[in-house]
PDB file of C-alpha atoms and ligand atoms in Angstrom:
ATOM      1  CA  UNK K  26       4.580 -24.466   0.053  1.00  0.00           C
ATOM      2  CA  UNK K  27       1.871 -22.754   2.097  1.00  0.00           C
ATOM      3  CA  UNK K  28       2.822 -19.983   4.508  1.00  0.00           C
ATOM      4  CA  UNK K  29       3.874 -21.112   7.943  1.00  0.00           C
ATOM      5  CA  UNK K  30       6.110 -20.377  10.902  1.00  0.00           C
ATOM      6  CA  UNK K  31       8.357 -22.926  12.599  1.00  0.00           C
ATOM      7  CA  UNK K  32       9.415 -22.373  16.202  1.00  0.00           C
ATOM      8  CA  UNK K  33      12.430 -24.245  17.472  1.00  0.00           C
ATOM      9  CA  UNK K  34      14.696 -24.234  20.484  1.00  0.00           C
ATOM     10  CA  UNK K  35      18.316 -25.280  20.872  1.00  0.00           C
ATOM     11  CA  UNK K  36      18.609 -25.605  24.649  1.00  0.00           C
ATOM     12  CA  UNK K  37      22.311 -26.393  24.798  1.00  0.00           C
ATOM     13  CA  UNK K  38      23.137 -23.507  22.514  1.00  0.00           C
ATOM     14  CA  UNK K  39      20.701 -21.311  24.445  1.00  0.00           C
ATOM     15  CA  UNK K  40      18.946 -20.075  21.339  1.00  0.00           C
ATOM     16  CA  UNK K  41      15.335 -19.727  20.298  1.00  0.00           C
ATOM     17  CA  UNK K  42      14.774 -19.770  16.531  1.00  0.00           C
ATOM     18  CA  UNK K  43      11.761 -18.834  14.419  1.00  0.00           C
ATOM     19  CA  UNK K  44      11.705 -19.240  10.651  1.00  0.00           C
ATOM     20  CA  UNK K  45       8.798 -18.476   8.364  1.00  0.00           C
ATOM     21  CA  UNK K  46       7.597 -18.285   4.795  1.00  0.00           C
ATOM     22  CA  UNK K  47       5.103 -15.483   4.107  1.00  0.00           C
ATOM     23  CA  UNK K  48       4.942 -15.378   0.298  1.00  0.00           C
ATOM     24  CA  UNK K  49       1.169 -15.833  -0.003  1.00  0.00           C
ATOM     25  CA  UNK K  50       0.362 -13.437   2.844  1.00  0.00           C
ATOM     26  CA  UNK K  51       2.558 -10.779   1.200  1.00  0.00           C
ATOM     27  CA  UNK K  52       1.022 -11.409  -2.239  1.00  0.00           C
ATOM     28  CA  UNK K  53      -2.474 -11.240  -0.785  1.00  0.00           C
ATOM     29  CA  UNK K  54      -1.677  -7.902   0.887  1.00  0.00           C
ATOM     30  CA  UNK K  55      -0.069  -6.521  -2.287  1.00  0.00           C
ATOM     31  CA  UNK K  56      -3.129  -7.521  -4.335  1.00  0.00           C
ATOM     32  CA  UNK K  57      -5.598  -6.046  -1.835  1.00  0.00           C
ATOM     33  CA  UNK K  58      -3.723  -2.754  -1.667  1.00  0.00           C
ATOM     34  CA  UNK K  59      -2.927  -2.684  -5.419  1.00  0.00           C
ATOM     35  CA  UNK K  60       0.644  -2.088  -4.347  1.00  0.00           C
ATOM     36  CA  UNK K  61       3.425  -1.030  -6.687  1.00  0.00           C
ATOM     37  CA  UNK K  62       6.553  -3.235  -6.381  1.00  0.00           C
ATOM     38  CA  UNK K  63       8.339  -1.232  -3.658  1.00  0.00           C
ATOM     39  CA  UNK K  64       5.132  -1.089  -1.603  1.00  0.00           C
ATOM     40  CA  UNK K  65       4.563  -4.816  -2.155  1.00  0.00           C
ATOM     41  CA  UNK K  66       8.092  -5.477  -0.912  1.00  0.00           C
ATOM     42  CA  UNK K  67       7.542  -3.179   2.091  1.00  0.00           C
ATOM     43  CA  UNK K  68       4.356  -5.092   2.907  1.00  0.00           C
ATOM     44  CA  UNK K  69       6.361  -8.318   2.563  1.00  0.00           C
ATOM     45  CA  UNK K  70       8.965  -7.093   5.058  1.00  0.00           C
ATOM     46  CA  UNK K  71       6.397  -5.671   7.472  1.00  0.00           C
ATOM     47  CA  UNK K  72       4.078  -8.676   7.450  1.00  0.00           C
ATOM     48  CA  UNK K  73       7.026 -11.050   7.868  1.00  0.00           C
ATOM     49  CA  UNK K  74       8.242  -9.018  10.847  1.00  0.00           C
ATOM     50  CA  UNK K  75       4.719  -9.208  12.307  1.00  0.00           C
ATOM     51  CA  UNK K  76       4.655 -12.983  11.756  1.00  0.00           C
ATOM     52  CA  UNK K  77       7.921 -13.392  13.669  1.00  0.00           C
ATOM     53  CA  UNK K  78       6.782 -11.133  16.522  1.00  0.00           C
ATOM     54  CA  UNK K  79       3.479 -13.033  16.555  1.00  0.00           C
ATOM     55  CA  UNK K  80       5.463 -16.231  17.073  1.00  0.00           C
ATOM     56  CA  UNK K  81       6.743 -14.819  20.380  1.00  0.00           C
ATOM     57  CA  UNK K  82       3.236 -14.134  21.739  1.00  0.00           C
ATOM     58  CA  UNK K  83       1.190 -16.103  24.213  1.00  0.00           C
ATOM     59  CA  UNK K  84      -2.342 -17.184  23.254  1.00  0.00           C
ATOM     60  CA  UNK K  85      -4.846 -14.360  22.773  1.00  0.00           C
ATOM     61  CA  UNK K  86      -2.140 -11.697  22.632  1.00  0.00           C
ATOM     62  CA  UNK K  87      -1.700  -9.404  19.638  1.00  0.00           C
ATOM     63  CA  UNK K  88       1.183  -7.352  18.326  1.00  0.00           C
ATOM     64  CA  UNK K  89       1.337  -4.344  16.008  1.00  0.00           C
ATOM     65  CA  UNK K  90       4.461  -3.041  14.345  1.00  0.00           C
ATOM     66  CA  UNK K  91       4.391   0.512  13.029  1.00  0.00           C
ATOM     67  CA  UNK K  92       7.031   2.189  10.944  1.00  0.00           C
ATOM     68  CA  UNK K  93       6.546   5.920  10.672  1.00  0.00           C
ATOM     69  CA  UNK K  94       9.364   7.236   8.510  1.00  0.00           C
ATOM     70  CA  UNK K  95       9.894  10.311   6.377  1.00  0.00           C
ATOM     71  CA  UNK K  96       9.983   8.375   3.087  1.00  0.00           C
ATOM     72  CA  UNK K  97       7.365   8.444   0.294  1.00  0.00           C
ATOM     73  CA  UNK K  98       5.674   5.181   1.367  1.00  0.00           C
ATOM     74  CA  UNK K  99       4.449   6.837   4.565  1.00  0.00           C
ATOM     75  CA  UNK K 100       3.327   4.744   7.475  1.00  0.00           C
ATOM     76  CA  UNK K 101       3.634   0.941   7.404  1.00  0.00           C
ATOM     77  CA  UNK K 102       1.501  -0.998   9.865  1.00  0.00           C
ATOM     78  CA  UNK K 103       1.543  -4.773  10.301  1.00  0.00           C
ATOM     79  CA  UNK K 104      -0.262  -6.785  12.946  1.00  0.00           C
ATOM     80  CA  UNK K 105      -0.361 -10.388  14.052  1.00  0.00           C
ATOM     81  CA  UNK K 106      -2.012 -12.467  16.711  1.00  0.00           C
ATOM     82  CA  UNK K 107      -0.640 -15.617  18.340  1.00  0.00           C
ATOM     83  CA  UNK K 108      -2.447 -17.782  15.763  1.00  0.00           C
ATOM     84  CA  UNK K 109      -0.601 -16.510  12.696  1.00  0.00           C
ATOM     85  CA  UNK K 110      -3.387 -14.234  11.498  1.00  0.00           C
ATOM     86  CA  UNK K 111      -1.673 -11.239   9.953  1.00  0.00           C
ATOM     87  CA  UNK K 112      -2.817  -8.022   8.337  1.00  0.00           C
ATOM     88  CA  UNK K 113      -1.194  -4.773   7.321  1.00  0.00           C
ATOM     89  CA  UNK K 114      -1.051  -1.769   5.054  1.00  0.00           C
ATOM     90  CA  UNK K 115       1.254   0.904   3.805  1.00  0.00           C
ATOM     91  CA  UNK K 116      -0.065   4.480   3.600  1.00  0.00           C
ATOM     92  CA  UNK K 117       0.934   5.168  -0.030  1.00  0.00           C
ATOM     93  CA  UNK K 118       1.024   1.900  -2.002  1.00  0.00           C
ATOM     94  CA  UNK K 119       1.218   3.783  -5.328  1.00  0.00           C
ATOM     95  CA  UNK K 120       4.840   4.884  -4.825  1.00  0.00           C
ATOM     96  CA  UNK K 121       7.194   3.785  -7.605  1.00  0.00           C
ATOM     97  CA  UNK K 122      10.889   3.114  -7.093  1.00  0.00           C
ATOM     98  CA  UNK K 123      13.801   2.236  -9.383  1.00  0.00           C
ATOM     99  CA  UNK K 124      15.042  -1.384  -9.448  1.00  0.00           C
ATOM    100  CA  UNK K 125      16.587  -3.253  -7.765  1.00  0.00           C
ATOM    101  CA  UNK K 126      13.968  -3.369  -5.044  1.00  0.00           C
ATOM    102  CA  UNK K 127      15.734  -4.927  -2.078  1.00  0.00           C
ATOM    103  CA  UNK K 128      15.835  -4.387   1.669  1.00  0.00           C
ATOM    104  CA  UNK K 129      17.834  -1.174   1.302  1.00  0.00           C
ATOM    105  CA  UNK K 130      15.384   0.206  -1.301  1.00  0.00           C
ATOM    106  CA  UNK K 131      12.454  -0.541   1.011  1.00  0.00           C
ATOM    107  CA  UNK K 132      14.333   1.076   3.899  1.00  0.00           C
ATOM    108  CA  UNK K 133      14.919   4.210   1.803  1.00  0.00           C
ATOM    109  CA  UNK K 134      11.292   4.306   0.589  1.00  0.00           C
ATOM    110  CA  UNK K 135      10.091   4.052   4.199  1.00  0.00           C
ATOM    111  CA  UNK K 136      12.539   6.749   5.275  1.00  0.00           C
ATOM    112  CA  UNK K 137      15.705   7.022   7.293  1.00  0.00           C
ATOM    113  CA  UNK K 138      14.270   9.268   9.965  1.00  0.00           C
ATOM    114  CA  UNK K 139      11.341   8.281  12.093  1.00  0.00           C
ATOM    115  CA  UNK K 140      10.223   5.654  14.556  1.00  0.00           C
ATOM    116  CA  UNK K 141       9.670   1.931  14.722  1.00  0.00           C
ATOM    117  CA  UNK K 142       7.013   1.249  17.329  1.00  0.00           C
ATOM    118  CA  UNK K 143       5.877  -2.136  18.603  1.00  0.00           C
ATOM    119  CA  UNK K 144       2.626  -2.283  20.558  1.00  0.00           C
ATOM    120  CA  UNK K 145       1.579  -5.486  22.265  1.00  0.00           C
ATOM    121  CA  UNK K 146      -1.878  -6.238  23.498  1.00  0.00           C
ATOM    122  CA  UNK K 147      -1.014  -8.656  26.273  1.00  0.00           C
ATOM    123  CA  UNK K 148      -4.602  -9.172  27.365  1.00  0.00           C
ATOM    124  CA  UNK K 149      -6.720  -7.762  30.194  1.00  0.00           C
ATOM    125  CA  UNK K 150      -6.680  -4.449  28.286  1.00  0.00           C
ATOM    126  CA  UNK K 151      -2.966  -4.097  28.995  1.00  0.00           C
ATOM    127  CA  UNK K 152      -0.854  -2.571  26.243  1.00  0.00           C
ATOM    128  CA  UNK K 153       2.919  -2.448  26.235  1.00  0.00           C
ATOM    129  CA  UNK K 154       4.705  -0.169  23.838  1.00  0.00           C
ATOM    130  CA  UNK K 155       8.335   0.177  22.864  1.00  0.00           C
ATOM    131  CA  UNK K 156      10.050   2.177  20.174  1.00  0.00           C
ATOM    132  CA  UNK K 157      13.379   2.879  18.563  1.00  0.00           C
ATOM    133  CA  UNK K 158      14.503   5.487  16.069  1.00  0.00           C
ATOM    134  CA  UNK K 159      14.835   4.292  12.465  1.00  0.00           C
ATOM    135  CA  UNK K 160      18.245   4.666  10.981  1.00  0.00           C
ATOM    136  CA  UNK K 161      19.781   1.279  10.229  1.00  0.00           C
ATOM    137  CA  UNK K 162      18.475   1.567   6.662  1.00  0.00           C
ATOM    138  CA  UNK K 163      16.743  -1.817   6.715  1.00  0.00           C
ATOM    139  CA  UNK K 164      13.638  -2.893   8.585  1.00  0.00           C
ATOM    140  CA  UNK K 165      15.207  -6.127   9.878  1.00  0.00           C
ATOM    141  CA  UNK K 166      18.122  -4.240  11.387  1.00  0.00           C
ATOM    142  CA  UNK K 167      15.838  -1.669  12.978  1.00  0.00           C
ATOM    143  CA  UNK K 168      13.740  -4.516  14.398  1.00  0.00           C
ATOM    144  CA  UNK K 169      16.905  -6.165  15.714  1.00  0.00           C
ATOM    145  CA  UNK K 170      17.825  -2.929  17.498  1.00  0.00           C
ATOM    146  CA  UNK K 171      14.297  -2.742  18.918  1.00  0.00           C
ATOM    147  CA  UNK K 172      14.336  -6.305  20.283  1.00  0.00           C
ATOM    148  CA  UNK K 173      17.838  -6.042  21.692  1.00  0.00           C
ATOM    149  CA  UNK K 174      17.505  -2.551  23.158  1.00  0.00           C
ATOM    150  CA  UNK K 175      13.853  -2.085  23.998  1.00  0.00           C
ATOM    151  CA  UNK K 176      12.917  -5.672  24.918  1.00  0.00           C
ATOM    152  CA  UNK K 177      16.483  -6.416  26.062  1.00  0.00           C
ATOM    153  CA  UNK K 178      16.677  -9.785  24.360  1.00  0.00           C
ATOM    154  CA  UNK K 179      19.793 -10.256  22.265  1.00  0.00           C
ATOM    155  CA  UNK K 180      18.294 -10.908  18.821  1.00  0.00           C
ATOM    156  CA  UNK K 181      19.169 -11.437  15.192  1.00  0.00           C
ATOM    157  CA  UNK K 182      16.532 -10.725  12.520  1.00  0.00           C
ATOM    158  CA  UNK K 183      16.657 -11.445   8.814  1.00  0.00           C
ATOM    159  CA  UNK K 184      13.726 -10.446   6.606  1.00  0.00           C
ATOM    160  CA  UNK K 185      13.905 -11.190   2.907  1.00  0.00           C
ATOM    161  CA  UNK K 186      11.652 -10.529  -0.060  1.00  0.00           C
ATOM    162  CA  UNK K 187      12.385 -11.356  -3.676  1.00  0.00           C
ATOM    163  CA  UNK K 188      10.641  -9.836  -6.686  1.00  0.00           C
ATOM    164  CA  UNK K 189      10.831 -10.991 -10.291  1.00  0.00           C
ATOM    165  CA  UNK K 190      11.780  -8.745 -13.253  1.00  0.00           C
ATOM    166  CA  UNK K 191       8.178  -7.504 -13.499  1.00  0.00           C
ATOM    167  CA  UNK K 192       8.117  -6.520  -9.833  1.00  0.00           C
ATOM    168  CA  UNK K 193       5.931  -9.435  -8.752  1.00  0.00           C
ATOM    169  CA  UNK K 194       6.566 -11.124  -5.414  1.00  0.00           C
ATOM    170  CA  UNK K 195       8.422 -14.400  -5.813  1.00  0.00           C
ATOM    171  CA  UNK K 196       9.081 -15.135  -2.158  1.00  0.00           C
ATOM    172  CA  UNK K 197       8.992 -13.616   1.307  1.00  0.00           C
ATOM    173  CA  UNK K 198      10.225 -15.013   4.573  1.00  0.00           C
ATOM    174  CA  UNK K 199      12.124 -14.366   7.741  1.00  0.00           C
ATOM    175  CA  UNK K 200      14.347 -15.692  10.468  1.00  0.00           C
ATOM    176  CA  UNK K 201      14.579 -14.645  14.105  1.00  0.00           C
ATOM    177  CA  UNK K 202      17.217 -15.909  16.522  1.00  0.00           C
ATOM    178  CA  UNK K 203      17.161 -14.940  20.189  1.00  0.00           C
ATOM    179  CA  UNK K 204      19.454 -15.724  23.089  1.00  0.00           C
ATOM    180  CA  UNK K 205      17.600 -17.506  25.882  1.00  0.00           C
ATOM    181  CA  UNK K 206      17.956 -15.954  29.359  1.00  0.00           C
ATOM    182  CA  UNK K 207      21.176 -16.789  31.234  1.00  0.00           C
ATOM    183  CA  UNK K 208      22.940 -18.211  28.215  1.00  0.00           C
ATOM    184  CA  UNK K 209      26.242 -17.319  26.697  1.00  0.00           C
ATOM    185  CA  UNK K 210      25.561 -14.686  24.001  1.00  0.00           C
ATOM    186  CA  UNK K 211      28.637 -15.939  22.133  1.00  0.00           C
ATOM    187  CA  UNK K 212      26.600 -18.982  21.068  1.00  0.00           C
ATOM    188  CA  UNK K 213      24.107 -16.720  19.323  1.00  0.00           C
ATOM    189  CA  UNK K 214      26.919 -14.774  17.714  1.00  0.00           C
ATOM    190  CA  UNK K 215      28.360 -18.010  16.324  1.00  0.00           C
ATOM    191  CA  UNK K 216      24.981 -18.967  14.848  1.00  0.00           C
ATOM    192  CA  UNK K 217      24.548 -15.514  13.324  1.00  0.00           C
ATOM    193  CA  UNK K 218      27.950 -15.936  11.691  1.00  0.00           C
ATOM    194  CA  UNK K 219      26.741 -19.299  10.354  1.00  0.00           C
ATOM    195  CA  UNK K 220      23.882 -17.520   8.545  1.00  0.00           C
ATOM    196  CA  UNK K 221      26.546 -15.849   6.382  1.00  0.00           C
ATOM    197  CA  UNK K 222      27.255 -19.238   4.827  1.00  0.00           C
ATOM    198  CA  UNK K 223      23.610 -19.732   3.853  1.00  0.00           C
ATOM    199  CA  UNK K 224      22.120 -18.351   0.622  1.00  0.00           C
ATOM    200  CA  UNK K 225      19.693 -15.383   1.033  1.00  0.00           C
ATOM    201  CA  UNK K 226      16.446 -16.562   2.677  1.00  0.00           C
ATOM    202  CA  UNK K 227      14.201 -15.719  -0.279  1.00  0.00           C
ATOM    203  CA  UNK K 228      16.533 -17.607  -2.635  1.00  0.00           C
ATOM    204  CA  UNK K 229      16.213 -20.668  -0.419  1.00  0.00           C
ATOM    205  CA  UNK K 230      12.408 -20.303  -0.489  1.00  0.00           C
ATOM    206  CA  UNK K 231      12.378 -19.898  -4.277  1.00  0.00           C
ATOM    207  CA  UNK K 232      14.473 -23.076  -4.476  1.00  0.00           C
ATOM    208  CA  UNK K 233      11.748 -24.842  -2.492  1.00  0.00           C
ATOM    209  CA  UNK K 234      13.619 -25.053   0.791  1.00  0.00           C
ATOM    210  CA  UNK K 235      11.102 -24.932   3.651  1.00  0.00           C
ATOM    211  CA  UNK K 236      11.689 -23.042   6.918  1.00  0.00           C
ATOM    212  CA  UNK K 237      12.297 -26.334   8.773  1.00  0.00           C
ATOM    213  CA  UNK K 238      15.077 -27.195   6.317  1.00  0.00           C
ATOM    214  CA  UNK K 239      16.580 -23.717   6.778  1.00  0.00           C
ATOM    215  CA  UNK K 240      16.743 -24.257  10.528  1.00  0.00           C
ATOM    216  CA  UNK K 241      18.332 -27.649   9.958  1.00  0.00           C
ATOM    217  CA  UNK K 242      21.001 -26.085   7.715  1.00  0.00           C
ATOM    218  CA  UNK K 243      21.566 -23.356  10.274  1.00  0.00           C
ATOM    219  CA  UNK K 244      21.891 -25.542  13.356  1.00  0.00           C
ATOM    220  CA  UNK K 245      23.969 -28.179  11.582  1.00  0.00           C
ATOM    221  CA  UNK K 246      25.264 -30.566  14.237  1.00  0.00           C
ATOM    222  CA  UNK K 247      23.796 -28.556  17.158  1.00  0.00           C
ATOM    223  CA  UNK K 248      20.915 -30.404  18.830  1.00  0.00           C
ATOM    224  CA  UNK K 249      17.576 -28.572  18.647  1.00  0.00           C
ATOM    225  CA  UNK K 250      13.874 -29.352  18.824  1.00  0.00           C
ATOM    226  CA  UNK K 251      10.993 -28.058  16.730  1.00  0.00           C
ATOM    227  CA  UNK K 252       8.335 -26.808  19.169  1.00  0.00           C
ATOM    228  CA  UNK K 253       5.493 -26.185  16.746  1.00  0.00           C
ATOM    229  CA  UNK K 254       4.435 -25.124  13.275  1.00  0.00           C
ATOM    230  CA  UNK K 255       1.755 -22.442  12.779  1.00  0.00           C
ATOM    231  CA  UNK K 256      -0.047 -21.677   9.522  1.00  0.00           C
ATOM    232  CA  UNK K 257       0.167 -18.016   8.530  1.00  0.00           C
ATOM    233  CA  UNK K 258      -2.731 -16.264   6.799  1.00  0.00           C
ATOM    234  CA  UNK K 259      -3.760 -12.755   5.843  1.00  0.00           C
ATOM    235  CA  UNK K 260      -6.741 -12.197   8.070  1.00  0.00           C
ATOM    236  CA  UNK K 261      -8.544  -9.002   8.975  1.00  0.00           C
ATOM    237  CA  UNK K 262     -10.758  -8.477  11.993  1.00  0.00           C
ATOM    238  CA  UNK K 263     -13.066  -6.053  10.180  1.00  0.00           C
ATOM    239  CA  UNK K 264     -16.691  -6.995   9.526  1.00  0.00           C
ATOM    240  CA  UNK K 265     -19.958  -5.474   8.351  1.00  0.00           C
ATOM    241  CA  UNK K 266     -21.113  -5.304  11.953  1.00  0.00           C
ATOM    242  CA  UNK K 267     -17.968  -3.450  13.113  1.00  0.00           C
ATOM    243  CA  UNK K 268     -18.278  -1.051  10.192  1.00  0.00           C
ATOM    244  CA  UNK K 269     -21.875  -0.370  11.131  1.00  0.00           C
ATOM    245  CA  UNK K 270     -20.719   0.368  14.680  1.00  0.00           C
ATOM    246  CA  UNK K 271     -18.277   2.919  13.254  1.00  0.00           C
ATOM    247  CA  UNK K 272     -21.162   4.631  11.444  1.00  0.00           C
ATOM    248  CA  UNK K 273     -23.126   4.649  14.698  1.00  0.00           C
ATOM    249  CA  UNK K 274     -20.547   7.103  16.056  1.00  0.00           C
ATOM    250  CA  UNK K 275     -21.494   9.706  13.445  1.00  0.00           C
ATOM    251  CA  UNK K 276     -23.786  12.562  14.365  1.00  0.00           C
ATOM    252  CA  UNK K 277     -27.024  13.524  12.652  1.00  0.00           C
ATOM    253  CA  UNK K 278     -25.521  15.963  10.128  1.00  0.00           C
ATOM    254  CA  UNK K 279     -22.904  13.438   8.955  1.00  0.00           C
ATOM    255  CA  UNK K 280     -25.555  10.735   8.545  1.00  0.00           C
ATOM    256  CA  UNK K 281     -27.794  13.138   6.612  1.00  0.00           C
ATOM    257  CA  UNK K 282     -24.860  13.958   4.346  1.00  0.00           C
ATOM    258  CA  UNK K 283     -24.349  10.241   3.576  1.00  0.00           C
ATOM    259  CA  UNK K 284     -28.089   9.829   2.924  1.00  0.00           C
ATOM    260  CA  UNK K 285     -27.915  12.741   0.473  1.00  0.00           C
ATOM    261  CA  UNK K 286     -24.941  11.019  -1.213  1.00  0.00           C
ATOM    262  CA  UNK K 287     -27.031   7.848  -1.572  1.00  0.00           C
ATOM    263  CA  UNK K 288     -24.905   5.447   0.492  1.00  0.00           C
ATOM    264  CA  UNK K 289     -22.429   5.080   3.331  1.00  0.00           C
ATOM    265  CA  UNK K 290     -19.175   3.289   2.559  1.00  0.00           C
ATOM    266  CA  UNK K 291     -16.666   2.035   5.117  1.00  0.00           C
ATOM    267  CA  UNK K 292     -13.366   1.074   3.525  1.00  0.00           C
ATOM    268  CA  UNK K 293     -11.100  -0.981   5.810  1.00  0.00           C
ATOM    269  CA  UNK K 294      -7.579   0.397   5.495  1.00  0.00           C
ATOM    270  CA  UNK K 295      -6.055  -2.911   6.614  1.00  0.00           C
ATOM    271  CA  UNK K 296      -7.591  -5.151   3.946  1.00  0.00           C
ATOM    272  CA  UNK K 297      -9.484  -2.808   1.590  1.00  0.00           C
ATOM    273  CA  UNK K 298     -12.750  -4.619   2.137  1.00  0.00           C
ATOM    274  CA  UNK K 299     -15.613  -2.208   1.349  1.00  0.00           C
ATOM    275  CA  UNK K 300     -18.804  -2.268   3.368  1.00  0.00           C
ATOM    276  CA  UNK K 301     -21.631  -0.430   1.682  1.00  0.00           C
ATOM    277  CA  UNK K 302     -24.683   0.701   3.644  1.00  0.00           C
ATOM    278  CA  UNK K 303     -27.886   1.714   1.865  1.00  0.00           C
ATOM    279  CA  UNK K 304     -30.029   4.785   2.459  1.00  0.00           C
ATOM    280  CA  UNK K 305     -32.440   2.492   4.349  1.00  0.00           C
ATOM    281  CA  UNK K 306     -29.555   1.346   6.639  1.00  0.00           C
ATOM    282  CA  UNK K 307     -28.598   4.985   7.227  1.00  0.00           C
ATOM    283  CA  UNK K 308     -32.204   5.975   7.986  1.00  0.00           C
ATOM    284  CA  UNK K 309     -32.298   3.157  10.546  1.00  0.00           C
ATOM    285  CA  UNK K 310     -29.182   4.637  12.196  1.00  0.00           C
ATOM    286  CA  UNK K 311     -30.828   8.084  12.243  1.00  0.00           C
ATOM    287  CA  UNK K 312     -33.923   6.621  13.856  1.00  0.00           C
ATOM    288  CA  UNK K 313     -31.699   4.960  16.502  1.00  0.00           C
ATOM    289  CA  UNK K 314     -30.032   8.292  17.174  1.00  0.00           C
ATOM    290  CA  UNK K 315     -33.424   9.966  17.674  1.00  0.00           C
ATOM    291  CA  UNK K 316     -34.604   7.182  20.015  1.00  0.00           C
ATOM    292  CA  UNK K 317     -31.384   7.557  22.065  1.00  0.00           C
ATOM    293  CA  UNK K 318     -31.936  11.312  22.338  1.00  0.00           C
ATOM    294  CA  UNK K 319     -35.464  10.841  23.593  1.00  0.00           C
ATOM    295  CA  UNK K 320     -34.437   8.157  26.082  1.00  0.00           C
TER     296      UNK K 320
HETATM  297 ZN1   ZN O 404     -10.354  -5.309   7.044  1.00  0.00          ZN
END
């Protein structure tokens, strides 16, 4: 099953539902960052959260979720756009952690004190930012607090990642339920209670149950409609050209230092792509700098 997000709406119940599978995106991120199991799981949780938040965006908007806790993993950043293109990193992917690595372990490795920040680029250079203190012990619960308190939409979030005995990612996925405006919140509460009767999300994914089937199990006899299905991919916006532009911001002494070292390397912290610029490239940048000064 390839990664995707299903958006559905149950109008009578007054609930919006998003369900996704993010196994490949999480594996891709873990491989790129050479992440130890707890970091791979943290990436799985973060990228899944970003996928769900991305599913709430309008076209051309972007969202970034940042977890800055006091745990050994350091900062976790995950971003998505409205087209399911996701990227992310964790500051210290080399952290090791005793098994079992579950949501609580990831929460502890991220830290119990700190902030969860969500920044949305809503277009026209407008950014909106909201934050809540960490403290629930699990990223999905902190995200739930954020959505309910900061965005004031009654929400239920379930993020789930499953690793095998060797610490490899078996499955990652998530579920987001939100009360639609002007609807009875008790309907959402009833649905959230219904999730207790379902197996853990990652177990359902491992068993081959797709997000659409999860929603069907969840809604049961309640009428609902699937609005759309979006493919999810790990995708970074970095490029050789953008990296070159970053080098253009350096001053003469920094460029000369790189020339002396024999190359300039820009390492993207989101995807670990390395862009290497030769001494000739760096001399060209120096020449540009001199032309600019004379102009
Ligand atoms: Zn990149």
